[in-house]
mmCIF file of C-alpha atoms and ligand atoms in Angstrom:
data_model
loop_
_atom_site.group_PDB
_atom_site.id
_atom_site.type_symbol
_atom_site.label_atom_id
_atom_site.label_comp_id
_atom_site.label_asym_id
_atom_site.label_seq_id
_atom_site.Cartn_x
_atom_site.Cartn_y
_atom_site.Cartn_z
ATOM 1 C CA MET A 263 107.037 103.961 114.888
ATOM 2 C CA PHE A 264 107.181 101.736 111.799
ATOM 3 C CA ARG A 265 110.968 102.046 111.536
ATOM 4 C CA ASP A 266 111.341 101.053 115.198
ATOM 5 C CA ASN A 267 109.005 98.106 114.699
ATOM 6 C CA LEU A 268 110.964 97.031 111.637
ATOM 7 C CA ALA A 269 114.222 97.129 113.582
ATOM 8 C CA ILE A 270 112.717 94.911 116.300
ATOM 9 C CA VAL A 271 111.349 92.479 113.716
ATOM 10 C CA ASN A 272 114.675 92.249 111.884
ATOM 11 C CA HIS A 273 116.390 91.583 115.186
ATOM 12 C CA LYS A 274 113.957 88.789 116.061
ATOM 13 C CA ILE A 275 114.322 87.264 112.600
ATOM 14 C CA ALA A 276 118.109 87.190 112.989
ATOM 15 C CA ALA A 277 117.801 85.666 116.460
ATOM 16 C CA ALA A 278 115.447 82.952 115.195
ATOM 17 C CA LEU A 279 117.805 82.134 112.308
ATOM 18 C CA ALA A 280 120.629 81.773 114.800
ATOM 19 C CA LEU A 281 118.570 79.297 116.819
ATOM 20 C CA ARG A 282 117.835 77.093 113.837
ATOM 21 C CA GLN A 283 119.291 73.632 113.848
ATOM 22 C CA THR A 284 121.307 73.977 110.680
ATOM 23 C CA ALA A 285 121.802 70.243 110.388
ATOM 24 C CA LYS A 286 118.079 69.895 109.840
ATOM 25 C CA ILE A 287 117.218 73.057 107.923
ATOM 26 C CA THR A 288 118.955 74.599 104.939
ATOM 27 C CA GLY A 289 119.007 78.272 103.961
ATOM 28 C CA ASP A 290 119.693 81.380 105.995
ATOM 29 C CA LYS A 291 117.509 84.040 104.380
ATOM 30 C CA VAL A 292 114.006 85.170 105.276
ATOM 31 C CA THR A 293 111.764 87.328 103.118
ATOM 32 C CA LEU A 294 109.632 89.746 105.095
ATOM 33 C CA VAL A 295 106.238 90.332 103.489
ATOM 34 C CA ALA A 296 104.696 93.522 104.864
ATOM 35 C CA VAL A 297 100.975 92.842 105.307
ATOM 36 C CA THR A 298 99.290 96.156 104.562
ATOM 37 C CA LYS A 299 95.627 95.084 104.644
ATOM 38 C CA ASN A 300 93.350 97.458 106.523
ATOM 39 C CA HIS A 301 96.054 100.106 106.472
ATOM 40 C CA PRO A 302 96.132 103.160 104.197
ATOM 41 C CA PRO A 303 98.150 103.174 100.939
ATOM 42 C CA LEU A 304 100.795 105.354 102.593
ATOM 43 C CA VAL A 305 101.874 102.325 104.602
ATOM 44 C CA VAL A 306 102.841 100.544 101.375
ATOM 45 C CA THR A 307 105.028 103.512 100.433
ATOM 46 C CA GLU A 308 106.646 103.472 103.875
ATOM 47 C CA ALA A 309 107.441 99.778 103.582
ATOM 48 C CA LEU A 310 108.939 100.106 100.107
ATOM 49 C CA GLU A 311 110.966 103.156 101.118
ATOM 50 C CA ALA A 312 112.383 101.207 104.048
ATOM 51 C CA GLY A 313 113.713 98.652 101.570
ATOM 52 C CA LEU A 314 111.063 95.957 101.870
ATOM 53 C CA ALA A 315 110.238 94.614 98.420
ATOM 54 C CA ASP A 316 107.144 92.557 99.246
ATOM 55 C CA VAL A 317 103.665 93.598 100.316
ATOM 56 C CA GLY A 318 100.747 91.327 101.220
ATOM 57 C CA GLU A 319 97.035 91.997 100.918
ATOM 58 C CA ASN A 320 94.034 89.846 101.736
ATOM 59 C CA ARG A 321 91.441 91.128 99.341
ATOM 60 C CA VAL A 322 91.547 91.776 95.621
ATOM 61 C CA GLN A 323 89.465 94.955 95.777
ATOM 62 C CA GLU A 324 91.514 96.539 98.551
ATOM 63 C CA ALA A 325 94.752 95.841 96.674
ATOM 64 C CA LYS A 326 93.251 97.270 93.496
ATOM 65 C CA ASN A 327 92.231 100.459 95.313
ATOM 66 C CA LYS A 328 95.729 100.866 96.698
ATOM 67 C CA LYS A 329 97.534 100.092 93.466
ATOM 68 C CA GLU A 330 95.464 102.727 91.659
ATOM 69 C CA LEU A 331 96.671 105.368 94.115
ATOM 70 C CA LEU A 332 100.336 104.317 94.248
ATOM 71 C CA PRO A 333 103.196 104.505 91.767
ATOM 72 C CA ALA A 334 104.149 101.145 90.282
ATOM 73 C CA GLY A 335 106.456 99.075 92.462
ATOM 74 C CA GLY A 336 106.651 96.314 94.987
ATOM 75 C CA ILE A 337 106.023 92.602 94.699
ATOM 76 C CA TRP A 338 102.366 92.072 95.555
ATOM 77 C CA HIS A 339 101.265 88.912 97.378
ATOM 78 C CA LEU A 340 97.651 87.813 97.705
ATOM 79 C CA LEU A 341 97.107 86.115 101.070
ATOM 80 C CA GLY A 342 93.325 85.745 101.334
ATOM 81 C CA HIS A 343 90.929 83.127 100.023
ATOM 82 C CA LEU A 344 90.076 83.700 96.359
ATOM 83 C CA GLN A 345 86.513 83.598 95.122
ATOM 84 C CA THR A 346 86.062 82.405 91.560
ATOM 85 C CA ASN A 347 84.653 85.720 90.374
ATOM 86 C CA LYS A 348 87.803 87.544 91.553
ATOM 87 C CA ILE A 349 90.398 85.320 89.934
ATOM 88 C CA LYS A 350 90.709 87.292 86.707
ATOM 89 C CA GLN A 351 91.483 90.475 88.661
ATOM 90 C CA ALA A 352 93.802 88.631 90.999
ATOM 91 C CA VAL A 353 95.892 87.376 88.079
ATOM 92 C CA GLU A 354 96.018 90.913 86.704
ATOM 93 C CA LEU A 355 97.051 92.468 90.017
ATOM 94 C CA PHE A 356 99.243 90.087 91.963
ATOM 95 C CA ASP A 357 102.777 88.890 91.402
ATOM 96 C CA ILE A 358 102.306 85.932 93.749
ATOM 97 C CA ILE A 359 99.067 84.294 94.843
ATOM 98 C CA GLU A 360 99.891 82.560 98.149
ATOM 99 C CA SER A 361 96.381 81.354 98.872
ATOM 100 C CA VAL A 362 95.718 78.639 96.281
ATOM 101 C CA ASP A 363 93.443 76.379 98.299
ATOM 102 C CA SER A 364 91.757 74.083 95.758
ATOM 103 C CA ALA A 365 92.259 72.448 92.365
ATOM 104 C CA LYS A 366 89.362 74.573 91.147
ATOM 105 C CA VAL A 367 91.095 77.831 92.033
ATOM 106 C CA LEU A 368 94.278 76.596 90.348
ATOM 107 C CA MET A 369 92.328 75.700 87.221
ATOM 108 C CA HIS A 370 90.785 79.165 87.021
ATOM 109 C CA ILE A 371 94.171 80.815 87.582
ATOM 110 C CA GLU A 372 95.596 78.708 84.761
ATOM 111 C CA HIS A 373 92.762 79.813 82.486
ATOM 112 C CA GLU A 374 93.149 83.538 83.242
ATOM 113 C CA ALA A 375 96.950 83.446 83.126
ATOM 114 C CA ALA A 376 96.823 81.716 79.731
ATOM 115 C CA LYS A 377 94.590 84.499 78.388
ATOM 116 C CA LEU A 378 97.108 87.115 79.555
ATOM 117 C CA ASN A 379 100.053 84.993 78.446
ATOM 118 C CA LYS A 380 101.359 85.279 82.012
ATOM 119 C CA LEU A 381 103.241 82.747 84.106
ATOM 120 C CA GLN A 382 101.466 83.218 87.432
ATOM 121 C CA ARG A 383 103.594 82.569 90.504
ATOM 122 C CA VAL A 384 101.657 80.815 93.265
ATOM 123 C CA LEU A 385 102.015 79.012 96.579
ATOM 124 C CA LEU A 386 99.738 76.191 97.657
ATOM 125 C CA GLN A 387 98.054 76.876 100.995
ATOM 126 C CA ILE A 388 97.769 73.808 103.182
ATOM 127 C CA ASN A 389 95.472 73.674 106.174
ATOM 128 C CA LEU A 390 97.551 71.545 108.537
ATOM 129 C CA THR A 391 95.480 72.308 111.621
ATOM 130 C CA ARG A 392 92.264 70.943 110.148
ATOM 131 C CA GLU A 393 90.287 73.938 111.374
ATOM 132 C CA GLU A 394 87.052 74.173 109.462
ATOM 133 C CA GLN A 395 86.838 77.959 109.401
ATOM 134 C CA LYS A 396 90.290 78.129 107.815
ATOM 135 C CA SER A 397 90.871 77.803 104.084
ATOM 136 C CA GLY A 398 93.651 75.714 102.612
ATOM 137 C CA LEU A 399 93.997 72.297 101.055
ATOM 138 C CA SER A 400 93.710 69.298 103.317
ATOM 139 C CA GLU A 401 96.958 67.354 103.342
ATOM 140 C CA GLU A 402 95.250 64.592 101.348
ATOM 141 C CA ASP A 403 93.962 66.972 98.660
ATOM 142 C CA TYR A 404 97.363 68.617 98.540
ATOM 143 C CA GLN A 405 99.121 65.299 97.942
ATOM 144 C CA LEU A 406 96.771 64.592 95.046
ATOM 145 C CA LEU A 407 97.079 68.076 93.539
ATOM 146 C CA ARG A 408 100.854 67.989 93.658
ATOM 147 C CA THR A 409 100.875 65.039 91.237
ATOM 148 C CA GLN A 410 98.828 67.080 88.731
ATOM 149 C CA LEU A 411 100.860 70.273 88.510
ATOM 150 C CA ALA A 412 101.981 69.573 84.949
ATOM 151 C CA SER A 413 98.410 70.275 83.803
ATOM 152 C CA TYR A 414 98.848 73.951 84.717
ATOM 153 C CA PRO A 415 101.496 75.277 82.298
ATOM 154 C CA HIS A 416 100.764 78.960 83.028
ATOM 155 C CA VAL A 417 101.206 78.502 86.755
ATOM 156 C CA ARG A 418 104.514 78.198 88.548
ATOM 157 C CA VAL A 419 104.169 76.625 91.980
ATOM 158 C CA GLU A 420 106.976 78.123 94.043
ATOM 159 C CA GLY A 421 106.199 76.590 97.405
ATOM 160 C CA LEU A 422 103.762 76.389 100.278
ATOM 161 C CA MET A 423 101.853 78.673 102.611
ATOM 162 C CA VAL A 424 100.825 77.545 106.080
ATOM 163 C CA ILE A 425 98.865 79.301 108.830
ATOM 164 C CA ALA A 426 99.195 77.897 112.339
ATOM 165 C CA LYS A 427 96.416 77.820 114.904
ATOM 166 C CA ALA A 428 95.760 81.150 116.594
ATOM 167 C CA THR A 429 96.886 80.678 120.192
ATOM 168 C CA ASP A 430 98.293 82.774 123.020
ATOM 169 C CA LYS A 431 100.931 80.069 123.535
ATOM 170 C CA PRO A 432 103.146 80.425 120.433
ATOM 171 C CA GLU A 433 105.138 77.281 121.339
ATOM 172 C CA GLU A 434 102.060 75.234 120.436
ATOM 173 C CA THR A 435 102.506 76.175 116.775
ATOM 174 C CA ARG A 436 105.874 74.430 116.502
ATOM 175 C CA PRO A 437 104.647 70.983 115.303
ATOM 176 C CA THR A 438 102.532 72.612 112.580
ATOM 177 C CA PHE A 439 105.529 74.519 111.265
ATOM 178 C CA ALA A 440 107.770 71.445 111.476
ATOM 179 C CA ARG A 441 105.271 69.524 109.349
ATOM 180 C CA GLY A 442 105.148 72.439 106.896
ATOM 181 C CA TYR A 443 108.907 72.200 106.486
ATOM 182 C CA GLN A 444 108.748 68.438 105.846
ATOM 183 C CA LEU A 445 106.163 68.950 103.119
ATOM 184 C CA PHE A 446 108.201 71.791 101.643
ATOM 185 C CA CYS A 447 111.289 69.538 101.379
ATOM 186 C CA GLN A 448 109.193 66.880 99.671
ATOM 187 C CA LEU A 449 107.873 69.428 97.154
ATOM 188 C CA GLN A 450 111.409 70.696 96.543
ATOM 189 C CA GLU A 451 112.463 67.177 95.641
ATOM 190 C CA GLN A 452 109.635 67.015 93.148
ATOM 191 C CA LEU A 453 109.982 70.461 91.534
ATOM 192 C CA GLY A 454 113.623 71.263 92.165
ATOM 193 C CA SER A 455 114.954 73.882 94.543
ATOM 194 C CA ALA A 456 115.367 76.442 91.750
ATOM 195 C CA THR A 457 111.586 76.514 91.237
ATOM 196 C CA CYS A 458 110.328 75.580 94.677
ATOM 197 C CA THR A 459 111.870 78.361 96.732
ATOM 198 C CA THR A 460 109.335 79.591 99.255
ATOM 199 C CA LEU A 461 107.940 78.338 102.529
ATOM 200 C CA SER A 462 105.624 81.073 103.796
ATOM 201 C CA MET A 463 104.840 80.466 107.476
ATOM 202 C CA GLY A 464 104.546 82.737 110.472
ATOM 203 C CA MET A 465 102.603 85.863 111.395
ATOM 204 C CA THR A 466 102.976 88.437 114.171
ATOM 205 C CA HIS A 467 102.256 86.071 117.060
ATOM 206 C CA ASP A 468 104.400 83.145 115.911
ATOM 207 C CA TYR A 469 106.918 84.152 113.201
ATOM 208 C CA TRP A 470 110.091 83.477 115.190
ATOM 209 C CA ILE A 471 108.959 79.896 115.814
ATOM 210 C CA ALA A 472 108.094 79.458 112.134
ATOM 211 C CA ILE A 473 111.611 80.617 111.211
ATOM 212 C CA GLU A 474 113.229 78.287 113.719
ATOM 213 C CA GLU A 475 111.288 75.464 112.067
ATOM 214 C CA GLY A 476 112.263 76.374 108.503
ATOM 215 C CA ALA A 477 110.086 79.215 107.168
ATOM 216 C CA ASN A 478 111.928 81.411 104.673
ATOM 217 C CA SER A 479 109.102 83.905 104.227
ATOM 218 C CA VAL A 480 107.021 85.507 106.989
ATOM 219 C CA ARG A 481 103.901 87.646 106.628
ATOM 220 C CA LEU A 482 103.738 90.440 109.199
ATOM 221 C CA GLY A 483 101.088 93.093 109.658
ATOM 222 C CA THR A 484 100.548 94.001 113.293
ATOM 223 C CA ALA A 485 104.222 93.655 114.271
ATOM 224 C CA LEU A 486 105.135 96.294 111.677
ATOM 225 C CA PHE A 487 102.157 98.639 111.528
ATOM 226 C CA GLY A 488 100.209 98.147 114.763
ATOM 227 C CA ALA A 489 96.514 97.330 114.986
ATOM 228 C CA ARG A 490 94.456 97.278 111.806
ATOM 229 C CA ASP A 491 91.703 99.795 111.032
ATOM 230 C CA TYR A 492 88.813 97.745 109.683
ATOM 231 C CA SER A 493 87.133 100.804 108.181
ATOM 232 C CA ILE A 494 89.893 100.775 105.531
ATOM 233 C CA LYS A 495 88.904 98.355 102.785
HETATM 234 C C1 PLP B 286 96.420 89.214 108.105
HETATM 235 C C2 PLP B 286 97.314 88.122 107.705
HETATM 236 C C3 PLP B 286 98.663 88.125 108.103
HETATM 237 C C4 PLP B 286 99.267 89.167 109.010
HETATM 238 O O1 PLP B 286 98.732 89.056 110.295
HETATM 239 P P1 PLP B 286 99.424 89.728 111.571
HETATM 240 O O2 PLP B 286 98.990 88.864 112.698
HETATM 241 O O3 PLP B 286 98.893 91.117 111.669
HETATM 242 O O4 PLP B 286 100.893 89.714 111.361
HETATM 243 C C5 PLP B 286 99.458 87.093 107.634
HETATM 244 N N1 PLP B 286 98.985 86.120 106.855
HETATM 245 C C6 PLP B 286 97.699 86.071 106.463
HETATM 246 C C7 PLP B 286 97.230 84.945 105.608
HETATM 247 C C8 PLP B 286 96.819 87.060 106.892
HETATM 248 O O5 PLP B 286 95.542 86.997 106.535
#
């Protein structure tokens, strides 16, 4: 089941890359982050055994539970909103925190990473759809924060994370992803393309459009593992 799903996903990723307008968008690689939230730890093992290096989780506690049961391995991405009281654990557990959505969160990450003498890899999450229920920096707050990154020496900002509007018409997400790519190029000019490597956009219902518009990392749960079981936390 999972292996079949993975084959379909890889095929769709390749097709989307082929459709990209290469004059406009550089790069021809896409990282597939397997989103294992609300699935049992076994699913992480399956993903790693199939050659995927990256796993994504939404909650600190759920990732901690899984990591305690699994052998070391995998590059762990945090995708969900971070509460202040979880930041210490998040810095201990995650290789990449994709969901930095305020200057305050970044400040706390800096503080905890400094204590551990860690260089914490992060992405800045921008809320381009201005939906109130969604976390992420407003574009205005993002533009301000990006001028202040030098004040966070234990944090390495490697790019951006964007979530499009949930819709049953995937085409409608295209302008959001196109804007994400513009902002990513701007950040690359600021930080350099050796540091600023990652544009994380696209989930099960819209990832091929995100890739066409320039995403080089997609976060897929349902497409790989089927429906989530919300009793697993
Ligand atoms: C849950 C989640 C995903 C994966 O969602 P699917 O629709 O199952 O692919 C991706 N990104 C974030 C931020 C999520 O919370």
